[in-house]
mmCIF file of C-alpha atoms in Angstrom:
data_model
loop_
_atom_site.group_PDB
_atom_site.id
_atom_site.type_symbol
_atom_site.label_atom_id
_atom_site.label_comp_id
_atom_site.label_asym_id
_atom_site.label_seq_id
_atom_site.Cartn_x
_atom_site.Cartn_y
_atom_site.Cartn_z
ATOM 1 C CA MET A 5 36.704 48.787 35.819
ATOM 2 C CA LEU A 6 40.363 47.863 35.473
ATOM 3 C CA THR A 7 42.586 49.326 38.179
ATOM 4 C CA LEU A 8 46.105 50.642 37.796
ATOM 5 C CA THR A 9 47.273 48.047 40.321
ATOM 6 C CA GLU A 10 46.013 45.300 38.006
ATOM 7 C CA LEU A 11 47.534 47.048 35.010
ATOM 8 C CA LYS A 12 51.021 47.585 36.457
ATOM 9 C CA PRO A 13 52.657 44.541 34.762
ATOM 10 C CA VAL A 14 50.921 45.435 31.480
ATOM 11 C CA VAL A 15 52.118 49.035 31.652
ATOM 12 C CA GLU A 16 55.686 47.916 32.302
ATOM 13 C CA GLU A 17 55.608 45.533 29.334
ATOM 14 C CA ASN A 18 53.951 48.094 27.033
ATOM 15 C CA VAL A 19 56.699 50.592 27.841
ATOM 16 C CA ARG A 20 59.540 48.081 27.450
ATOM 17 C CA THR A 21 58.261 47.229 23.979
ATOM 18 C CA ALA A 22 57.796 50.875 23.003
ATOM 19 C CA LEU A 23 61.284 51.883 24.121
ATOM 20 C CA LEU A 24 62.873 48.896 22.430
ATOM 21 C CA GLU A 25 61.380 49.821 19.062
ATOM 22 C CA ASP A 26 62.012 53.555 19.464
ATOM 23 C CA VAL A 27 65.316 53.852 21.317
ATOM 24 C CA GLY A 28 66.906 50.554 20.356
ATOM 25 C CA GLN A 29 70.646 50.726 21.026
ATOM 26 C CA GLY A 30 70.540 54.406 21.964
ATOM 27 C CA ASP A 31 69.217 57.864 21.078
ATOM 28 C CA ILE A 32 71.985 59.195 18.844
ATOM 29 C CA THR A 33 70.312 62.601 18.452
ATOM 30 C CA ALA A 34 70.006 63.154 22.200
ATOM 31 C CA GLU A 35 73.715 62.357 22.466
ATOM 32 C CA LEU A 36 74.377 65.703 20.750
ATOM 33 C CA ILE A 37 73.432 67.338 24.068
ATOM 34 C CA PRO A 38 76.016 67.399 26.875
ATOM 35 C CA ALA A 39 75.259 64.683 29.418
ATOM 36 C CA SER A 40 75.414 67.225 32.223
ATOM 37 C CA ASP A 41 72.637 69.444 30.829
ATOM 38 C CA HIS A 42 69.645 69.618 33.165
ATOM 39 C CA LYS A 43 66.332 70.940 31.806
ATOM 40 C CA ARG A 44 62.688 71.492 32.635
ATOM 41 C CA ALA A 45 59.800 70.875 30.234
ATOM 42 C CA ARG A 46 56.042 70.913 30.134
ATOM 43 C CA VAL A 47 53.428 69.023 28.119
ATOM 44 C CA ILE A 48 50.367 70.855 26.825
ATOM 45 C CA SER A 49 47.154 69.627 25.236
ATOM 46 C CA ARG A 50 46.468 71.456 21.990
ATOM 47 C CA GLN A 51 42.768 70.584 22.159
ATOM 48 C CA ALA A 52 39.975 69.913 24.630
ATOM 49 C CA ALA A 53 40.192 66.282 25.733
ATOM 50 C CA VAL A 54 39.761 63.712 28.481
ATOM 51 C CA VAL A 55 43.144 62.698 29.885
ATOM 52 C CA CYS A 56 44.237 59.079 30.206
ATOM 53 C CA GLY A 57 47.651 57.437 30.387
ATOM 54 C CA ARG A 58 49.475 58.873 33.377
ATOM 55 C CA ALA A 59 50.856 55.486 34.455
ATOM 56 C CA TRP A 60 52.349 54.874 30.994
ATOM 57 C CA VAL A 61 54.057 58.279 30.953
ATOM 58 C CA ASP A 62 55.459 57.747 34.437
ATOM 59 C CA GLU A 63 56.762 54.327 33.456
ATOM 60 C CA VAL A 64 58.432 55.636 30.294
ATOM 61 C CA PHE A 65 60.535 58.101 32.241
ATOM 62 C CA ARG A 66 61.144 55.584 35.033
ATOM 63 C CA GLN A 67 62.627 53.155 32.516
ATOM 64 C CA VAL A 68 64.546 55.830 30.607
ATOM 65 C CA ASP A 69 65.921 57.589 33.685
ATOM 66 C CA PRO A 70 64.567 57.166 37.236
ATOM 67 C CA GLU A 71 66.017 60.566 38.136
ATOM 68 C CA VAL A 72 63.511 62.395 35.932
ATOM 69 C CA LYS A 73 60.816 64.094 37.993
ATOM 70 C CA VAL A 74 57.252 64.043 36.640
ATOM 71 C CA GLU A 75 54.770 66.484 38.192
ATOM 72 C CA TRP A 76 51.155 65.898 37.113
ATOM 73 C CA LEU A 77 48.636 68.719 37.140
ATOM 74 C CA VAL A 78 45.656 66.587 36.024
ATOM 75 C CA GLU A 79 44.171 63.171 36.791
ATOM 76 C CA ASP A 80 43.124 60.327 34.497
ATOM 77 C CA GLY A 81 39.513 60.927 33.490
ATOM 78 C CA GLU A 82 39.787 64.707 33.895
ATOM 79 C CA ARG A 83 38.543 66.979 31.126
ATOM 80 C CA VAL A 84 41.073 69.573 29.987
ATOM 81 C CA GLU A 85 40.928 72.568 27.694
ATOM 82 C CA ARG A 86 43.083 73.637 24.779
ATOM 83 C CA ASP A 87 46.566 74.868 25.791
ATOM 84 C CA GLN A 88 46.218 73.466 29.314
ATOM 85 C CA VAL A 89 49.416 72.151 30.909
ATOM 86 C CA LEU A 90 49.069 68.457 31.750
ATOM 87 C CA PHE A 91 52.393 67.786 33.480
ATOM 88 C CA ARG A 92 55.877 69.143 34.035
ATOM 89 C CA LEU A 93 59.205 67.354 33.753
ATOM 90 C CA GLU A 94 62.628 68.001 35.217
ATOM 91 C CA GLY A 95 65.840 66.074 34.652
ATOM 92 C CA SER A 96 68.586 65.285 32.194
ATOM 93 C CA ALA A 97 67.878 66.975 28.849
ATOM 94 C CA ARG A 98 68.915 63.786 27.084
ATOM 95 C CA SER A 99 66.427 61.733 29.102
ATOM 96 C CA LEU A 100 63.553 64.160 28.587
ATOM 97 C CA LEU A 101 64.014 64.071 24.832
ATOM 98 C CA THR A 102 64.597 60.324 24.626
ATOM 99 C CA GLY A 103 61.387 59.558 26.497
ATOM 100 C CA GLU A 104 59.278 62.260 24.844
ATOM 101 C CA ARG A 105 57.834 60.364 21.887
ATOM 102 C CA ALA A 106 57.073 57.098 23.654
ATOM 103 C CA ALA A 107 55.407 58.950 26.524
ATOM 104 C CA LEU A 108 53.314 61.141 24.243
ATOM 105 C CA ASN A 109 52.361 58.207 22.016
ATOM 106 C CA PHE A 110 50.750 56.462 24.978
ATOM 107 C CA LEU A 111 49.168 59.616 26.359
ATOM 108 C CA GLN A 112 47.750 60.855 23.059
ATOM 109 C CA THR A 113 46.309 57.463 22.085
ATOM 110 C CA LEU A 114 44.753 56.607 25.429
ATOM 111 C CA SER A 115 43.454 60.153 25.850
ATOM 112 C CA GLY A 116 41.955 59.893 22.368
ATOM 113 C CA THR A 117 40.132 56.728 23.406
ATOM 114 C CA ALA A 118 38.931 58.322 26.651
ATOM 115 C CA THR A 119 37.803 61.464 24.834
ATOM 116 C CA LEU A 120 35.754 59.548 22.253
ATOM 117 C CA SER A 121 34.249 57.383 25.001
ATOM 118 C CA TYR A 122 33.260 60.514 26.903
ATOM 119 C CA GLU A 123 31.557 61.944 23.825
ATOM 120 C CA TYR A 124 29.540 58.749 23.322
ATOM 121 C CA ALA A 125 28.644 58.520 27.004
ATOM 122 C CA GLN A 126 27.342 62.077 26.979
ATOM 123 C CA ARG A 127 24.986 61.314 24.098
ATOM 124 C CA VAL A 128 23.123 58.706 26.144
ATOM 125 C CA ALA A 129 23.560 60.266 29.586
ATOM 126 C CA ASP A 130 19.810 60.666 30.029
ATOM 127 C CA THR A 131 19.076 56.991 29.314
ATOM 128 C CA PRO A 132 19.728 53.908 31.493
ATOM 129 C CA VAL A 133 21.716 52.081 28.800
ATOM 130 C CA THR A 134 25.361 51.036 29.360
ATOM 131 C CA LEU A 135 27.791 51.539 26.473
ATOM 132 C CA LEU A 136 30.352 48.758 26.052
ATOM 133 C CA ASP A 137 33.614 48.528 24.177
ATOM 134 C CA THR A 138 34.638 45.501 22.080
ATOM 135 C CA ARG A 139 37.786 43.513 21.239
ATOM 136 C CA LYS A 140 38.499 45.822 18.274
ATOM 137 C CA THR A 141 41.537 47.315 19.966
ATOM 138 C CA ILE A 142 45.061 48.314 18.928
ATOM 139 C CA PRO A 143 47.218 45.152 19.122
ATOM 140 C CA GLY A 144 49.271 45.175 22.309
ATOM 141 C CA LEU A 145 47.307 48.047 23.847
ATOM 142 C CA ARG A 146 44.029 46.325 24.711
ATOM 143 C CA MET A 147 44.237 46.706 28.466
ATOM 144 C CA GLY A 148 45.228 50.341 28.149
ATOM 145 C CA GLN A 149 42.351 51.111 25.801
ATOM 146 C CA LYS A 150 39.887 49.228 28.016
ATOM 147 C CA TYR A 151 41.076 51.362 30.931
ATOM 148 C CA ALA A 152 40.735 54.495 28.797
ATOM 149 C CA VAL A 153 37.160 53.593 27.865
ATOM 150 C CA SER A 154 36.225 53.490 31.540
ATOM 151 C CA CYS A 155 38.032 56.808 32.155
ATOM 152 C CA GLY A 156 35.778 58.295 29.482
ATOM 153 C CA GLY A 157 32.595 57.076 31.133
ATOM 154 C CA CYS A 158 31.774 53.926 29.153
ATOM 155 C CA SER A 159 32.178 50.299 30.298
ATOM 156 C CA ASN A 160 34.122 47.208 29.341
ATOM 157 C CA HIS A 161 32.765 44.149 27.593
ATOM 158 C CA ARG A 162 34.819 40.991 28.071
ATOM 159 C CA ILE A 163 38.580 41.556 28.090
ATOM 160 C CA GLY A 164 39.386 38.666 25.754
ATOM 161 C CA LEU A 165 38.341 35.232 24.622
ATOM 162 C CA TYR A 166 38.956 33.731 28.055
ATOM 163 C CA ASP A 167 36.756 35.560 30.557
ATOM 164 C CA ALA A 168 33.261 35.243 29.058
ATOM 165 C CA PHE A 169 31.436 33.478 26.242
ATOM 166 C CA LEU A 170 30.217 35.353 23.189
ATOM 167 C CA ILE A 171 28.665 32.733 20.929
ATOM 168 C CA LYS A 172 28.229 34.090 17.415
ATOM 169 C CA GLU A 173 26.818 32.753 14.147
ATOM 170 C CA ASN A 174 29.841 30.648 13.192
ATOM 171 C CA HIS A 175 30.092 29.153 16.693
ATOM 172 C CA ILE A 176 26.405 28.220 16.552
ATOM 173 C CA MET A 177 26.845 26.549 13.174
ATOM 174 C CA ALA A 178 29.921 24.612 14.313
ATOM 175 C CA CYS A 179 28.245 23.501 17.563
ATOM 176 C CA GLY A 180 25.071 22.299 15.871
ATOM 177 C CA GLY A 181 22.659 24.917 17.141
ATOM 178 C CA ILE A 182 21.845 27.497 19.796
ATOM 179 C CA GLU A 183 20.830 25.006 22.461
ATOM 180 C CA GLN A 184 23.878 22.813 21.960
ATOM 181 C CA ALA A 185 26.257 25.783 22.077
ATOM 182 C CA ILE A 186 24.816 27.118 25.328
ATOM 183 C CA GLN A 187 24.698 23.697 26.961
ATOM 184 C CA THR A 188 28.320 22.966 26.046
ATOM 185 C CA ALA A 189 29.405 26.381 27.341
ATOM 186 C CA ARG A 190 27.756 25.668 30.699
ATOM 187 C CA THR A 191 29.398 22.243 30.866
ATOM 188 C CA ASN A 192 32.876 23.367 29.860
ATOM 189 C CA HIS A 193 33.115 26.472 32.059
ATOM 190 C CA PRO A 194 30.446 26.651 34.757
ATOM 191 C CA GLY A 195 30.082 30.138 36.147
ATOM 192 C CA LYS A 196 31.372 31.970 33.078
ATOM 193 C CA PRO A 197 28.850 34.449 31.621
ATOM 194 C CA VAL A 198 27.194 33.097 28.485
ATOM 195 C CA GLU A 199 26.190 35.559 25.787
ATOM 196 C CA ILE A 200 24.841 34.536 22.403
ATOM 197 C CA GLU A 201 24.149 36.487 19.226
ATOM 198 C CA VAL A 202 20.795 36.185 17.460
ATOM 199 C CA GLU A 203 19.416 37.614 14.250
ATOM 200 C CA THR A 204 15.715 36.753 14.509
ATOM 201 C CA GLU A 205 12.926 36.737 17.084
ATOM 202 C CA GLU A 206 12.725 32.950 16.813
ATOM 203 C CA GLN A 207 16.416 32.626 17.652
ATOM 204 C CA LEU A 208 15.903 35.020 20.564
ATOM 205 C CA GLU A 209 13.229 32.784 22.037
ATOM 206 C CA ARG A 210 15.430 29.704 21.665
ATOM 207 C CA ALA A 211 18.340 31.494 23.362
ATOM 208 C CA LEU A 212 16.105 32.558 26.241
ATOM 209 C CA ALA A 213 14.689 29.067 26.659
ATOM 210 C CA ALA A 214 18.230 27.634 26.689
ATOM 211 C CA GLY A 215 19.208 29.944 29.560
ATOM 212 C CA ALA A 216 21.533 32.527 27.993
ATOM 213 C CA ASP A 217 22.656 35.236 30.415
ATOM 214 C CA ILE A 218 22.893 37.913 27.721
ATOM 215 C CA VAL A 219 21.480 37.953 24.207
ATOM 216 C CA MET A 220 23.083 40.143 21.564
ATOM 217 C CA LEU A 221 20.531 41.461 19.081
ATOM 218 C CA ASP A 222 22.475 41.712 15.826
ATOM 219 C CA ASN A 223 21.321 44.326 13.329
ATOM 220 C CA PHE A 224 17.826 44.688 14.803
ATOM 221 C CA SER A 225 16.074 47.957 14.011
ATOM 222 C CA PRO A 226 15.011 50.097 16.988
ATOM 223 C CA GLU A 227 11.412 48.985 16.423
ATOM 224 C CA ARG A 228 12.383 45.300 16.517
ATOM 225 C CA MET A 229 14.458 45.917 19.648
ATOM 226 C CA ILE A 230 11.492 47.426 21.449
ATOM 227 C CA ALA A 231 9.544 44.284 20.595
ATOM 228 C CA ALA A 232 12.480 42.081 21.672
ATOM 229 C CA VAL A 233 12.594 43.810 25.070
ATOM 230 C CA ALA A 234 8.906 43.015 25.546
ATOM 231 C CA GLN A 235 9.429 39.441 24.356
ATOM 232 C CA THR A 236 12.359 38.909 26.741
ATOM 233 C CA ALA A 237 10.460 40.282 29.741
ATOM 234 C CA GLY A 238 13.538 40.304 31.951
ATOM 235 C CA ARG A 239 14.582 36.694 31.314
ATOM 236 C CA ALA A 240 18.051 37.839 30.165
ATOM 237 C CA LYS A 241 20.028 41.001 29.581
ATOM 238 C CA LEU A 242 19.882 42.376 26.047
ATOM 239 C CA GLU A 243 22.698 43.948 24.055
ATOM 240 C CA ALA A 244 22.306 45.922 20.831
ATOM 241 C CA SER A 245 25.032 45.597 18.212
ATOM 242 C CA GLY A 246 25.623 46.264 14.546
ATOM 243 C CA ASN A 247 25.309 49.349 12.323
ATOM 244 C CA ILE A 248 24.657 51.730 15.208
ATOM 245 C CA THR A 249 25.784 55.201 14.154
ATOM 246 C CA ASP A 250 26.096 58.591 15.824
ATOM 247 C CA GLU A 251 22.714 59.474 14.327
ATOM 248 C CA THR A 252 20.901 56.347 15.561
ATOM 249 C CA LEU A 253 22.625 55.817 18.922
ATOM 250 C CA LEU A 254 20.002 57.614 20.986
ATOM 251 C CA ASP A 255 17.192 55.752 19.193
ATOM 252 C CA TYR A 256 18.749 52.429 20.198
ATOM 253 C CA ALA A 257 19.502 53.619 23.729
ATOM 254 C CA SER A 258 15.829 54.437 24.174
ATOM 255 C CA THR A 259 14.541 50.964 23.260
ATOM 256 C CA GLY A 260 15.000 49.472 26.727
ATOM 257 C CA VAL A 261 18.017 47.274 25.948
ATOM 258 C CA ASP A 262 20.586 46.968 28.735
ATOM 259 C CA TYR A 263 23.749 47.401 26.686
ATOM 260 C CA ILE A 264 24.998 48.783 23.393
ATOM 261 C CA SER A 265 28.402 47.593 22.166
ATOM 262 C CA ILE A 266 30.381 50.051 20.047
ATOM 263 C CA GLY A 267 33.610 49.033 18.333
ATOM 264 C CA ALA A 268 34.292 52.664 17.425
ATOM 265 C CA LEU A 269 35.259 53.487 21.016
ATOM 266 C CA THR A 270 38.632 51.837 20.489
ATOM 267 C CA LYS A 271 39.078 51.469 16.739
ATOM 268 C CA HIS A 272 38.000 54.946 15.620
ATOM 269 C CA CYS A 273 39.768 57.009 18.262
ATOM 270 C CA ARG A 274 41.880 59.950 17.078
ATOM 271 C CA ALA A 275 45.045 60.747 18.999
ATOM 272 C CA VAL A 276 44.863 63.915 21.063
ATOM 273 C CA ASP A 277 47.215 66.683 19.885
ATOM 274 C CA LEU A 278 49.913 67.124 22.544
ATOM 275 C CA SER A 279 53.104 69.146 22.633
ATOM 276 C CA MET A 280 56.211 69.019 24.835
ATOM 277 C CA ARG A 281 58.324 72.138 25.131
ATOM 278 C CA ILE A 282 61.629 72.662 26.913
ATOM 279 C CA ILE A 283 61.327 75.620 29.289
ATOM 280 C CA GLU A 284 64.014 78.242 28.890
ATOM 281 C CA ASP A 285 65.834 79.015 32.135
#
């Protein structure tokens, strides 16, 4: 699981980019408010959700105005109910309003990812399978979404193209075959996990014989996966992928595979409905 310490430089860069595109040369609407006005505000979730994104919110207001005070009432990974207050703010009215949209954009998107991940995790809670995310993330927000997935109770696949091998059909074709691809991977980057995608039982056996660490079973039916688990007999970890829906998820989770990868965790998330309101004195 990614830690907030690891993510600190990413959070800072995410926020710099968000404020540059939103605030630009200055918030001309906020300038309508006297600079001396001091206000309090609160942010409420308009729906049940799993919260994620505190560090991004904190960083938005730190970069906008370090004098703004942020008081959190919930933690990342915590389930909240409709109309629950998530955090309170106090500071310059201009600063609160300038930072509002960037802060809520991060919080609603990452909470949406965490909420969807929680829902998927709950569906397979009574099975030993591990649900994994994929690289199908919002550009520029990969690390945040990977963190959100873990806050929701699922797990991370590789972070990018650099930390583990995932040898797919086109790689196999370009390398000259399953055995050649795995051998070259071991030679080029010893110690890196080697995963390879297969579409048939014959390819599975070749991947196992070549020493793959993980084999991705692409578009296997649950029945074929049960047979593949027996065929593998513990020689490698197995991952299910492809055309796995809400209706079939539990069927696949019950086959004995170790992992199921689900692109929907990050690409199908719906932003959580949040609202910030200035509190009248």
